[in-house]
Short mmCIF file of C-alpha atoms in Angstrom, two decimals:
data_model
loop_
_atom_site.label_atom_id
_atom_site.label_comp_id
_atom_site.label_asym_id
_atom_site.label_seq_id
_atom_site.Cartn_x
_atom_site.Cartn_y
_atom_site.Cartn_z
CA MET E 1 75.05 92.68 96.03
CA SER E 2 77.55 94.26 93.17
CA PRO E 3 80.65 92.57 92.44
CA LEU E 4 83.28 94.40 93.39
CA LYS E 5 85.03 96.66 90.77
CA VAL E 6 88.98 95.90 90.89
CA GLU E 7 91.57 97.68 89.09
CA VAL E 8 95.37 97.51 89.62
CA ARG E 9 98.09 98.93 87.56
CA ILE E 10 101.74 99.33 87.56
CA GLN E 11 103.55 101.82 85.51
CA SER E 12 106.46 104.22 85.23
CA ASN E 13 104.01 107.64 84.21
CA ASP E 14 102.06 109.93 86.76
CA PHE E 15 98.86 109.47 87.52
CA ASP E 16 96.21 112.01 88.28
CA ILE E 17 94.48 111.41 91.23
CA GLU E 18 91.34 113.45 89.96
CA MET E 19 91.06 111.16 87.19
CA GLU E 20 91.75 107.93 89.14
CA ILE E 21 88.40 109.17 91.42
CA GLU E 22 86.37 109.52 88.54
CA ASN E 23 87.72 106.54 87.34
CA LEU E 24 86.33 104.78 90.62
CA ARG E 25 82.96 106.27 90.97
CA LEU E 26 82.20 105.32 86.80
CA ASP E 27 79.38 102.89 87.21
CA LEU E 28 79.07 102.41 90.40
CA ALA E 29 76.09 103.02 92.34
CA ASN E 30 75.09 103.75 96.52
CA ILE E 31 78.32 105.04 96.61
CA GLY E 32 78.47 107.08 99.88
CA ALA E 33 82.18 107.59 100.85
CA ILE E 34 85.66 107.30 98.75
CA VAL E 35 88.58 107.15 100.78
CA THR E 36 92.25 108.03 99.17
CA PHE E 37 95.98 107.57 99.86
CA CYS E 38 98.36 108.99 97.77
CA GLY E 39 102.57 107.66 98.54
CA LEU E 40 104.96 110.70 97.30
CA VAL E 41 109.10 110.21 97.14
CA ARG E 42 110.60 112.04 100.28
CA GLU E 43 113.21 114.85 99.61
CA PHE E 44 115.18 113.20 102.42
CA GLU E 45 116.05 109.06 103.42
CA CYS E 46 115.26 109.16 106.97
CA ASN E 47 116.49 106.34 109.68
CA GLU E 48 113.63 104.22 111.93
CA ALA E 49 113.79 106.95 114.21
CA GLY E 50 112.85 109.64 111.62
CA ARG E 51 115.82 111.45 111.86
CA ASN E 52 116.88 113.11 108.11
CA LEU E 53 119.69 111.47 106.66
CA ASP E 54 120.62 112.74 103.56
CA VAL E 55 119.03 114.70 100.69
CA LEU E 56 118.12 112.29 97.88
CA SER E 57 118.60 112.49 94.64
CA LYS E 58 116.24 109.84 93.14
CA LEU E 59 114.57 106.86 93.92
CA ILE E 60 114.26 103.64 91.52
CA LEU E 61 111.74 101.22 91.86
CA GLU E 62 111.25 97.62 90.38
CA HIS E 63 108.85 95.40 90.39
CA TYR E 64 108.16 91.36 89.34
CA PRO E 65 105.81 92.04 86.21
CA GLY E 66 102.86 89.64 86.69
CA MET E 67 103.52 88.81 89.99
CA THR E 68 102.90 92.25 91.94
CA GLU E 69 99.61 92.77 89.80
CA LYS E 70 98.84 88.99 91.27
CA CYS E 71 99.83 90.28 94.69
CA ILE E 72 98.21 93.46 94.84
CA GLU E 73 94.61 91.76 93.58
CA ASP E 74 94.96 89.30 96.48
CA ILE E 75 95.44 91.94 98.98
CA VAL E 76 92.09 93.80 97.19
CA LYS E 77 90.61 90.44 97.74
CA GLU E 78 91.43 89.80 101.21
CA ALA E 79 89.85 93.43 102.46
CA ALA E 80 86.98 92.69 100.42
CA ASN E 81 86.33 89.83 102.25
CA LYS E 82 87.01 92.20 105.88
CA TRP E 83 84.96 94.87 104.81
CA ASN E 84 81.62 96.06 102.44
CA ILE E 85 83.54 97.69 99.92
CA GLU E 86 82.14 98.56 96.41
CA GLY E 87 85.24 99.52 94.67
CA VAL E 88 89.22 99.80 94.50
CA ILE E 89 92.29 101.26 92.65
CA VAL E 90 95.52 100.50 93.14
CA VAL E 91 97.95 102.59 90.86
CA HIS E 92 101.82 102.15 91.71
CA ARG E 93 104.78 103.58 89.66
CA VAL E 94 107.95 102.05 88.74
CA GLY E 95 111.13 103.10 87.30
CA THR E 96 113.24 106.53 88.24
CA LEU E 97 111.20 109.01 90.31
CA ASN E 98 112.22 112.57 91.82
CA PRO E 99 111.51 113.75 95.45
CA ASN E 100 107.98 114.85 95.56
CA GLU E 101 106.89 112.81 92.59
CA LYS E 102 103.74 110.53 93.56
CA ILE E 103 104.61 106.69 93.92
CA VAL E 104 100.92 104.68 94.99
CA PHE E 105 97.51 105.71 94.89
CA VAL E 106 94.73 103.60 96.66
CA GLY E 107 91.62 104.69 96.47
CA VAL E 108 88.16 103.00 97.80
CA ALA E 109 84.62 103.23 97.44
CA SER E 110 81.80 101.94 99.76
CA ALA E 111 78.20 103.01 101.16
CA HIS E 112 79.79 104.55 104.10
CA ARG E 113 83.52 105.93 105.35
CA LEU E 114 84.54 103.87 107.63
CA GLU E 115 84.79 100.78 105.58
CA ALA E 116 86.82 102.63 103.11
CA PHE E 117 89.03 104.10 105.30
CA ARG E 118 89.89 100.86 107.28
CA ALA E 119 90.27 99.29 103.52
CA ALA E 120 92.59 101.57 102.06
CA GLU E 121 94.84 101.68 105.46
CA PHE E 122 94.81 97.83 105.34
CA ILE E 123 95.63 97.65 101.51
CA MET E 124 98.75 100.11 101.99
CA ASP E 125 99.58 98.27 105.30
CA TYR E 126 99.47 95.09 103.08
CA LEU E 127 101.33 96.10 100.07
CA LYS E 128 104.18 97.54 101.86
CA VAL E 129 105.02 93.95 103.16
CA HIS E 130 103.38 91.86 100.52
CA ALA E 131 103.85 92.97 97.16
CA THR E 132 106.89 92.44 95.18
CA LEU E 133 108.29 95.72 94.38
CA TRP E 134 111.87 96.93 95.71
CA LYS E 135 112.99 100.86 96.14
CA LYS E 136 116.46 101.62 95.62
CA ILE E 137 117.76 105.22 96.62
CA VAL E 138 120.17 107.55 94.64
CA ILE E 139 122.31 109.48 97.02
CA ASN E 140 125.38 111.59 96.07
CA GLY E 141 125.42 109.63 92.60
CA GLU E 142 125.63 106.09 94.96
CA GLN E 143 122.87 103.63 94.63
CA LYS E 144 121.81 102.03 97.72
CA TRP E 145 119.00 99.14 98.44
CA ILE E 146 116.26 100.08 100.91
CA GLU E 147 116.08 98.06 103.70
CA PRO E 148 112.58 97.09 104.97
CA LYS E 149 110.92 98.76 107.91
CA SER E 150 110.15 96.97 111.06
CA SER E 151 107.76 99.21 111.89
CA ASP E 152 106.23 98.39 108.41
CA HIS E 153 105.89 94.76 109.67
CA ILE E 154 105.00 95.64 113.38
CA LYS E 155 102.06 97.78 111.49
CA PHE E 156 100.76 94.72 109.06
CA GLN E 157 100.91 92.81 112.46
CA SER E 158 98.39 94.86 114.12
CA TRP E 159 95.60 93.88 111.76
CA SER E 160 95.71 89.99 113.05
CA ASP E 161 96.12 91.22 116.64
CA MET T 1 117.55 59.35 86.97
CA SER T 2 117.95 62.33 85.54
CA SER T 3 116.09 64.90 83.45
CA LYS T 4 117.22 67.18 80.93
CA GLY T 5 114.57 70.14 81.56
CA ILE T 6 114.50 73.72 81.66
CA PHE T 7 113.35 75.75 84.21
CA ARG T 8 114.40 80.09 84.56
CA LEU T 9 116.08 81.63 87.05
CA LEU T 10 115.47 85.04 88.36
CA PHE T 11 116.98 86.71 90.61
CA PHE T 12 115.19 90.45 92.09
CA GLY T 13 116.24 93.41 94.06
CA ARG T 14 119.59 93.20 95.76
CA LEU T 15 120.00 89.65 94.61
CA ARG T 16 119.86 90.38 90.88
CA ASP T 17 123.10 92.63 91.24
CA ILE T 18 124.63 90.07 93.08
CA SER T 19 123.74 86.94 90.41
CA HIS T 20 124.73 87.98 87.37
CA ASN T 21 127.53 85.22 86.37
CA ILE T 22 124.11 82.99 86.79
CA ASP T 23 122.65 81.82 83.92
CA GLU T 24 119.04 82.47 83.79
CA ASN T 25 117.96 78.97 81.89
CA GLN T 26 119.21 76.19 84.22
CA ALA T 27 118.46 72.47 83.94
CA ILE T 28 117.05 70.25 86.17
CA LYS T 29 119.48 67.47 87.39
CA ASP T 30 120.40 65.12 90.12
CA GLU T 31 121.93 67.68 92.64
CA ILE T 32 119.07 70.58 91.46
CA ARG T 33 115.44 68.98 91.73
CA SER T 34 114.03 71.08 94.78
CA ILE T 35 114.04 75.06 95.92
CA LYS T 36 116.44 73.41 98.62
CA ASP T 37 119.01 71.82 96.46
CA LEU T 38 119.06 74.55 93.77
CA THR T 39 119.67 77.40 97.05
CA SER T 40 122.75 74.76 97.75
CA TRP T 41 123.61 74.54 94.42
CA LEU T 42 123.84 78.02 94.08
CA ASP T 43 125.61 78.53 97.48
CA ALA T 44 128.42 75.97 95.88
CA LYS T 45 128.60 77.94 92.78
CA ASP T 46 128.75 81.82 94.46
CA PRO T 47 128.92 81.40 98.59
CA VAL T 48 128.19 85.19 98.77
CA LEU T 49 125.07 84.75 96.67
CA GLY T 50 124.25 81.71 98.51
CA LYS T 51 124.70 83.57 102.26
CA GLU T 52 122.18 86.37 100.95
CA LEU T 53 119.73 83.89 99.57
CA VAL T 54 119.25 82.26 103.05
CA LYS T 55 118.84 85.36 104.77
CA PRO T 56 115.40 85.93 106.77
CA PHE T 57 112.49 87.08 104.76
CA VAL T 58 113.97 86.27 101.65
CA LEU T 59 111.23 84.38 100.09
CA VAL T 60 111.34 81.95 96.49
CA SER T 61 108.45 81.65 94.20
CA VAL T 62 107.59 79.39 90.97
CA ASN T 63 105.65 80.56 88.27
CA LYS T 64 104.86 83.77 90.40
CA ASN T 65 103.38 81.65 93.52
CA ILE T 66 105.28 81.29 96.51
CA VAL T 67 106.33 78.10 97.46
CA LYS T 68 108.34 76.38 100.25
CA ASN T 69 112.09 74.62 99.75
CA ASP T 70 110.56 71.27 99.21
CA TYR T 71 108.80 72.30 96.28
CA ILE T 72 110.28 70.14 93.13
CA ILE T 73 111.22 72.03 89.96
CA SER T 74 109.63 71.31 87.17
CA GLU T 75 110.36 71.53 83.22
CA GLY T 76 109.19 75.13 81.90
CA ASP T 77 109.15 76.26 85.88
CA GLU T 78 109.62 80.05 86.48
CA VAL T 79 112.08 80.30 89.95
CA ALA T 80 112.41 83.62 91.62
CA PHE T 81 114.63 84.86 94.45
CA LEU T 82 112.73 87.75 96.13
CA PRO T 83 114.37 89.74 98.66
CA PRO T 84 112.55 91.28 101.43
CA VAL T 85 109.40 93.73 99.71
CA THR T 86 110.18 97.89 99.88
CA GLY T 87 106.73 99.17 97.96
CA GLY T 88 104.44 101.79 98.52
#
């Protein structure tokens, strides 16, 4: 088995999904599936019930340089222990973002689709509750740190059930 | 026994906003040896911050690895208080 190809980047710049997919495919043999996820900045801040509350003007993302990358690399390694995957790219943006901008990209390549689907979902669920990233929203000129969602923790827990 | 070792103290997210009066460079001393000591010392210095540090899901890392309360701080360590994460 070839070694797992892993690329984790934290950046303020936008990313190009097509380029990330090409980058993921590069030098990988026997790839039958690529599953990708892209997270976007919502235009509305929602409560836990999903009801729209306020129109969001900006999203500010902060990270812990060095540790965030390490957290995500550990998550990818754990996914690779669970499923046969050949390559993973995770890109997470930080800094100030506008509504509808891209925040996060997860791409997983594998021989068969099921492994890539599972691993991509697992990496996102794990990232939500373990990667050292913090979101602050700006609404009507006021800044507010986002509270963690219990639904994210419940979803993550479901992997160990 | 006292040590003059200096360590770095960082706060992230909402904790950074309320910790501006805490110096980044701190000295290891008799009342600050473990993470638990450090939390108590910060609470005595600033109860508003102290209250936030002991809330559920606040984690502490040393040199970018999560540690427990009984970790003994060494000279040159980078200690960080991490509020609940909200990335993705």
